[in-house]
Coordinates of C-alpha atoms and ligand atoms in Angstrom, one line a residue:
M1 CA 0.7 -13.8 11.4
A2 CA -2.7 -14.9 12.2
G3 CA -6.0 -16.0 10.5
P4 CA -7.1 -19.1 8.6
V5 CA -4.8 -21.3 6.7
P6 CA -4.6 -20.0 2.9
T7 CA -7.0 -21.9 0.6
L8 CA -6.3 -20.2 -2.7
G9 CA -3.5 -20.7 -5.2
N10 CA -4.5 -23.8 -7.2
P11 CA -6.7 -24.2 -10.2
K12 CA -9.5 -26.0 -8.4
S13 CA -10.2 -23.4 -5.7
T14 CA -9.8 -20.6 -8.1
I15 CA -12.3 -22.0 -10.5
E16 CA -14.8 -22.7 -7.6
I17 CA -14.6 -19.2 -6.4
L18 CA -15.0 -17.8 -9.9
N19 CA -18.0 -20.0 -10.7
K20 CA -19.7 -19.2 -7.2
Y21 CA -19.6 -15.5 -8.2
Q22 CA -20.0 -15.9 -11.8
F23 CA -17.0 -13.6 -12.2
I24 CA -16.3 -12.3 -15.7
F25 CA -12.6 -11.4 -16.4
Q26 CA -12.0 -7.8 -17.3
K27 CA -9.3 -7.7 -20.1
K28 CA -8.8 -4.1 -19.6
Y29 CA -7.7 -4.6 -16.1
G30 CA -4.9 -7.1 -17.1
Q31 CA -6.6 -10.0 -14.9
N32 CA -4.6 -13.1 -14.9
F33 CA -5.0 -14.9 -11.8
L34 CA -2.2 -17.0 -10.3
I35 CA -3.1 -20.7 -9.9
D36 CA 0.3 -22.2 -9.1
P37 CA 1.3 -23.0 -5.5
H38 CA 5.0 -23.2 -6.4
V39 CA 4.9 -19.8 -8.0
L40 CA 3.2 -18.2 -4.9
D41 CA 6.0 -19.9 -2.7
K42 CA 8.7 -18.5 -4.9
I43 CA 7.2 -14.9 -4.7
M44 CA 6.8 -15.2 -0.8
K45 CA 10.5 -16.4 -0.6
A46 CA 11.7 -13.7 -2.9
A47 CA 9.9 -11.0 -0.9
E48 CA 11.2 -12.3 2.4
I49 CA 8.1 -11.5 4.4
T50 CA 8.3 -11.6 8.1
E51 CA 5.7 -11.1 11.0
N52 CA 7.4 -7.5 11.3
D53 CA 6.4 -6.5 7.8
Y54 CA 3.8 -4.2 6.6
V55 CA 2.9 -5.1 2.9
V56 CA 1.1 -3.2 0.2
E57 CA -0.5 -5.5 -2.4
I58 CA -1.5 -4.0 -5.8
G59 CA -4.2 -5.8 -7.4
P60 CA -5.3 -8.7 -5.2
G61 CA -7.7 -10.3 -7.8
I62 CA -9.7 -12.8 -5.8
G63 CA -7.3 -12.6 -2.8
T64 CA -4.9 -15.5 -3.6
M65 CA -1.7 -13.9 -2.7
T66 CA -3.4 -11.6 -0.1
Q67 CA -4.3 -14.9 1.9
H68 CA -0.6 -15.9 1.8
L69 CA 0.8 -12.6 2.7
A70 CA -1.6 -11.9 5.6
S71 CA -0.8 -15.3 7.1
V72 CA 2.8 -14.2 7.6
A73 CA 3.0 -10.2 7.6
R74 CA 1.9 -8.0 10.4
G75 CA -0.4 -6.2 8.1
V76 CA -1.6 -5.9 4.5
T77 CA -3.2 -3.2 2.5
A78 CA -4.6 -4.5 -0.8
I79 CA -5.6 -2.0 -3.5
E80 CA -8.0 -3.4 -6.1
I81 CA -9.6 -1.3 -8.9
D82 CA -12.4 -3.8 -9.9
K83 CA -15.4 -3.3 -7.8
E84 CA -16.8 -6.7 -9.0
L85 CA -14.0 -8.3 -7.0
M86 CA -14.9 -6.8 -3.8
P87 CA -17.6 -9.3 -2.7
I88 CA -15.3 -12.1 -3.5
L89 CA -12.6 -10.6 -1.6
H90 CA -14.7 -10.1 1.4
D91 CA -15.5 -13.9 1.2
T92 CA -12.0 -15.2 0.5
L93 CA -10.3 -12.9 3.2
K94 CA -12.8 -13.4 5.9
G95 CA -11.2 -14.3 9.2
Y96 CA -8.0 -12.4 8.6
E97 CA -7.9 -9.5 10.8
N98 CA -4.6 -7.8 9.5
I99 CA -6.0 -6.8 6.0
E100 CA -7.4 -3.6 4.7
L101 CA -8.9 -3.5 1.4
I102 CA -9.1 -0.4 -0.8
N103 CA -11.3 -0.3 -3.9
E104 CA -9.5 2.2 -5.9
D105 CA -7.1 2.8 -8.8
V106 CA -3.7 2.3 -7.4
L107 CA -2.5 5.3 -9.3
K108 CA -4.7 7.5 -7.4
V109 CA -3.8 6.3 -4.0
D110 CA -1.4 8.5 -1.9
L111 CA 0.7 5.5 -0.7
K112 CA 3.0 7.7 1.2
R113 CA 0.2 9.0 3.3
L114 CA -1.2 5.5 3.6
L115 CA 2.0 4.1 5.1
E116 CA 2.4 7.2 7.3
K117 CA -0.9 6.1 9.0
K118 CA -0.4 2.3 8.8
N119 CA 3.2 1.9 9.4
A120 CA 4.2 5.1 11.1
G121 CA 6.1 6.2 7.9
R122 CA 8.6 3.3 8.2
P123 CA 9.5 1.3 5.2
A124 CA 7.1 -1.3 3.9
K125 CA 7.3 -3.9 1.1
V126 CA 5.2 -4.0 -2.0
V127 CA 4.3 -7.5 -3.4
A128 CA 2.2 -7.9 -6.5
N129 CA 1.2 -9.8 -9.6
L130 CA 1.0 -6.6 -11.4
P131 CA -1.6 -5.7 -14.2
Y132 CA 0.9 -5.5 -17.1
Y133 CA -0.7 -2.5 -18.9
I134 CA 0.4 -0.2 -16.2
T135 CA 3.6 -1.9 -14.9
T136 CA 5.9 1.0 -15.6
P137 CA 3.7 3.9 -14.2
I138 CA 3.1 1.9 -11.0
I139 CA 6.8 1.1 -10.4
M140 CA 8.1 4.5 -11.4
G141 CA 5.3 6.2 -9.3
L142 CA 6.4 4.3 -6.2
F143 CA 10.0 5.5 -6.8
E144 CA 9.4 9.1 -7.9
Q145 CA 6.9 9.6 -5.0
R146 CA 9.6 8.4 -2.5
V147 CA 7.2 5.9 -1.0
P148 CA 9.1 4.5 1.9
L149 CA 9.8 1.0 0.7
V150 CA 12.4 -1.8 1.6
S151 CA 11.7 -3.7 -1.6
I152 CA 9.2 -4.2 -4.5
T153 CA 8.6 -7.8 -5.5
V154 CA 6.5 -8.1 -8.5
M155 CA 5.4 -10.4 -11.3
V156 CA 5.9 -8.5 -14.6
Q157 CA 6.1 -9.4 -18.2
K158 CA 9.5 -11.2 -18.7
E159 CA 10.4 -8.7 -21.3
V160 CA 10.0 -5.9 -18.9
A161 CA 12.1 -7.8 -16.1
D162 CA 14.8 -8.2 -18.7
R163 CA 14.9 -4.5 -19.5
M164 CA 14.8 -3.6 -15.7
Q165 CA 18.0 -5.6 -15.1
A166 CA 19.9 -4.9 -18.3
G167 CA 23.3 -3.4 -18.3
P168 CA 25.0 -1.2 -21.1
G169 CA 25.7 -2.6 -24.5
T170 CA 22.9 -5.2 -24.2
K171 CA 19.7 -5.1 -26.5
D172 CA 17.4 -4.7 -23.6
Y173 CA 19.3 -1.8 -22.0
G174 CA 17.3 1.6 -22.1
A175 CA 15.7 4.4 -20.1
L176 CA 13.7 1.8 -17.9
S177 CA 17.0 0.0 -17.0
L178 CA 18.6 3.2 -15.8
A179 CA 15.7 4.6 -14.1
V180 CA 15.0 1.3 -12.0
Q181 CA 18.8 0.9 -11.3
Y182 CA 19.0 4.5 -10.0
Y183 CA 16.4 3.7 -7.3
A184 CA 17.1 -0.1 -6.7
K185 CA 19.0 -3.2 -7.2
P186 CA 17.1 -5.6 -9.5
Y187 CA 17.2 -9.4 -9.0
V188 CA 15.0 -11.8 -11.1
A189 CA 13.9 -14.5 -8.8
A190 CA 11.9 -16.7 -11.2
N191 CA 10.6 -17.1 -14.8
V192 CA 7.0 -18.0 -14.9
P193 CA 5.2 -19.6 -18.0
P194 CA 1.7 -18.6 -19.1
N195 CA 0.1 -21.9 -17.8
C196 CA 0.5 -20.6 -14.2
F197 CA -2.2 -18.2 -14.7
L198 CA -6.0 -18.2 -15.4
P199 CA -6.6 -17.0 -18.1
R200 CA -3.2 -17.5 -19.6
P201 CA -1.4 -14.3 -20.6
K202 CA 0.2 -14.4 -24.1
V203 CA 3.7 -13.6 -22.9
G204 CA 6.1 -15.1 -20.4
S205 CA 6.4 -13.6 -16.9
S206 CA 9.1 -13.1 -14.3
V207 CA 9.1 -12.4 -10.6
I208 CA 11.5 -9.5 -10.1
R209 CA 12.6 -8.1 -6.7
L210 CA 13.7 -4.6 -6.7
Q211 CA 15.7 -3.9 -3.5
T212 CA 15.6 -0.2 -2.8
Y213 CA 18.6 2.0 -2.1
E214 CA 18.4 4.2 1.0
D215 CA 20.6 6.7 -1.2
P216 CA 21.0 6.4 -5.0
P217 CA 24.2 4.7 -6.1
V218 CA 25.2 8.0 -7.9
K219 CA 24.9 11.5 -6.9
V220 CA 23.4 14.1 -9.2
E221 CA 22.7 17.9 -8.7
D222 CA 19.8 17.8 -10.9
E223 CA 17.8 14.6 -10.8
S224 CA 15.2 15.7 -13.4
L225 CA 17.9 16.6 -15.9
L226 CA 19.6 13.2 -15.4
F227 CA 16.4 11.6 -16.5
A228 CA 15.7 13.9 -19.2
V229 CA 19.1 13.3 -20.7
I230 CA 18.6 9.5 -20.3
R231 CA 15.2 9.8 -22.1
A232 CA 16.6 12.0 -24.9
S233 CA 19.5 9.7 -25.5
F234 CA 17.3 6.6 -25.9
N235 CA 14.5 8.3 -27.9
Q236 CA 16.7 8.0 -30.9
R237 CA 18.5 4.6 -30.2
R238 CA 21.0 4.4 -32.9
K239 CA 22.0 8.1 -32.7
T240 CA 25.1 9.5 -30.8
L241 CA 24.6 11.1 -27.4
Q242 CA 25.4 14.4 -29.1
N243 CA 22.8 14.1 -31.8
G244 CA 20.2 12.6 -29.3
L245 CA 20.6 15.6 -26.9
S246 CA 20.6 18.2 -29.7
H247 CA 17.3 16.9 -30.7
V248 CA 15.8 18.2 -27.3
P249 CA 16.5 22.0 -27.1
E250 CA 14.7 22.2 -23.8
L251 CA 17.6 20.4 -22.2
G252 CA 19.8 23.5 -22.8
I253 CA 22.8 21.2 -23.7
S254 CA 24.3 22.2 -27.1
K255 CA 26.2 19.8 -29.3
E256 CA 29.4 21.9 -28.4
M257 CA 28.8 21.4 -24.8
T258 CA 28.2 17.7 -25.1
I259 CA 31.5 17.3 -27.1
K260 CA 33.4 19.2 -24.5
V261 CA 32.0 17.3 -21.6
L262 CA 32.5 13.9 -23.2
Q263 CA 36.2 15.0 -23.8
E264 CA 36.6 16.0 -20.2
M265 CA 35.3 12.5 -19.4
G266 CA 37.6 10.8 -21.6
L267 CA 34.8 9.4 -23.7
S268 CA 34.5 9.2 -27.5
E269 CA 32.6 12.1 -29.1
S270 CA 30.5 9.5 -31.0
I271 CA 29.4 7.5 -28.0
R272 CA 25.9 6.3 -27.9
G273 CA 23.6 6.5 -24.9
E274 CA 23.2 2.6 -25.1
A275 CA 26.9 2.2 -24.1
M276 CA 27.0 4.4 -21.2
T277 CA 26.7 3.5 -17.5
L278 CA 24.5 5.1 -15.0
E279 CA 27.7 6.5 -13.4
Q280 CA 28.7 8.1 -16.7
F281 CA 25.2 9.5 -17.3
A282 CA 25.4 11.0 -13.7
E283 CA 28.9 12.5 -14.3
F284 CA 27.8 13.8 -17.7
T285 CA 24.7 15.5 -16.3
N286 CA 26.6 17.1 -13.4
R287 CA 29.3 18.4 -15.6
A288 CA 26.7 19.8 -18.1
T289 CA 24.8 21.5 -15.1
A290 CA 28.0 23.0 -14.0
D291 CA 28.7 24.3 -17.5
R292 CA 25.2 25.8 -17.9
N293 CA 25.3 27.5 -14.6
S294 CA 28.8 29.1 -15.3
S295 CA 27.7 30.2 -18.7
K296 CA 24.7 31.9 -17.1
R297 CA 26.9 34.0 -14.9
Ligands
SAM1 N1 -3.0 -10.9 -7.3 C1 -4.0 -11.6 -8.2 C2 -3.3 -12.9 -8.5 O1 -2.2 -13.0 -8.4 O2 -4.2 -13.8 -8.8 C3 -4.4 -10.9 -9.5 C4 -3.4 -10.3 -10.4 S1 -3.9 -9.7 -11.8 C5 -2.5 -9.9 -12.9 C6 -3.8 -7.9 -11.6 C7 -4.9 -7.4 -10.7 O3 -4.7 -5.9 -10.6 C8 -6.3 -7.6 -11.2 O4 -7.2 -8.0 -10.1 C9 -6.8 -6.2 -11.7 O5 -8.2 -6.1 -11.5 C10 -6.1 -5.3 -10.8 N2 -5.9 -4.0 -11.3 C11 -5.7 -3.5 -12.6 N3 -5.5 -2.3 -12.7 C12 -5.5 -1.7 -11.4 C13 -5.2 -0.4 -10.9 N4 -5.1 0.5 -11.6 N5 -5.3 -0.4 -9.5 C14 -5.5 -1.4 -8.7 N6 -5.7 -2.7 -9.2 C15 -5.6 -2.9 -10.6

């Protein structure tokens, strides 16, 4: 929206700023800084940031993407755990008046409250080159806490992006695919090789956009039971659903009940979780909830 023209996003300017502050990379924080302008363009395009958007950036690093986001968006909150990066960020982001920096672990920040204050509770956008060691807790935290979001556009490990968008019957399909697809529609916008980062990560990366649903695509009576059933059925991947569920007695779903519900649904008694769609998991859970409730009466 306003502020200086972004200067970061290539190897030269990144190395200059790192040398100026004699910055030492912290492996424990998953620090791999973006140094490729084309990749930055792709992220900005995938996130479709406009001057009306409020953006939360997780892990700004030296402020590369932050500059690009702040030059388009109405406002940006950038949350960075590493205090050594604060003087650098104050330097690289000076002149931008629409950025708030928070030096904190993102998992400890109440983003719902923050957006209440910053964006009057209206849906915002998350854009980030995520620290890979906590990708899943960050994304699931955003969903489960019902942070009001239009979309989450993030760089993640390619393998994780593949799992997020996988469908039934594929090797990548699992609890993460179902959890993400309950809350959002995933779309992989780009695959990114290790040489686009400094230092280079050991794995390939992808930019994935998760377009959040206003209402989940399936209706379930008991959301926590749905996720418990999904987790139990993928805990033992090669097991049938009935065996997977019977290993977790806390679910209160006996083998007999599983067989009965599967029959009612017209599914094979020996079906495995990996072959079931989100709709089938939801229907299974709703029927099992109804059965459990009626047997309590
Ligand atoms: N956005 C920068 C870029 O693209 O060049 C840096 C991305 S780097 C992959 C991940 C960033 O997240 C690092 O700056 C790291 O210090 C920060 N980070 C790691 N754990 C974090 C946490 N729990 N909360 C907030 N930031 C974190």
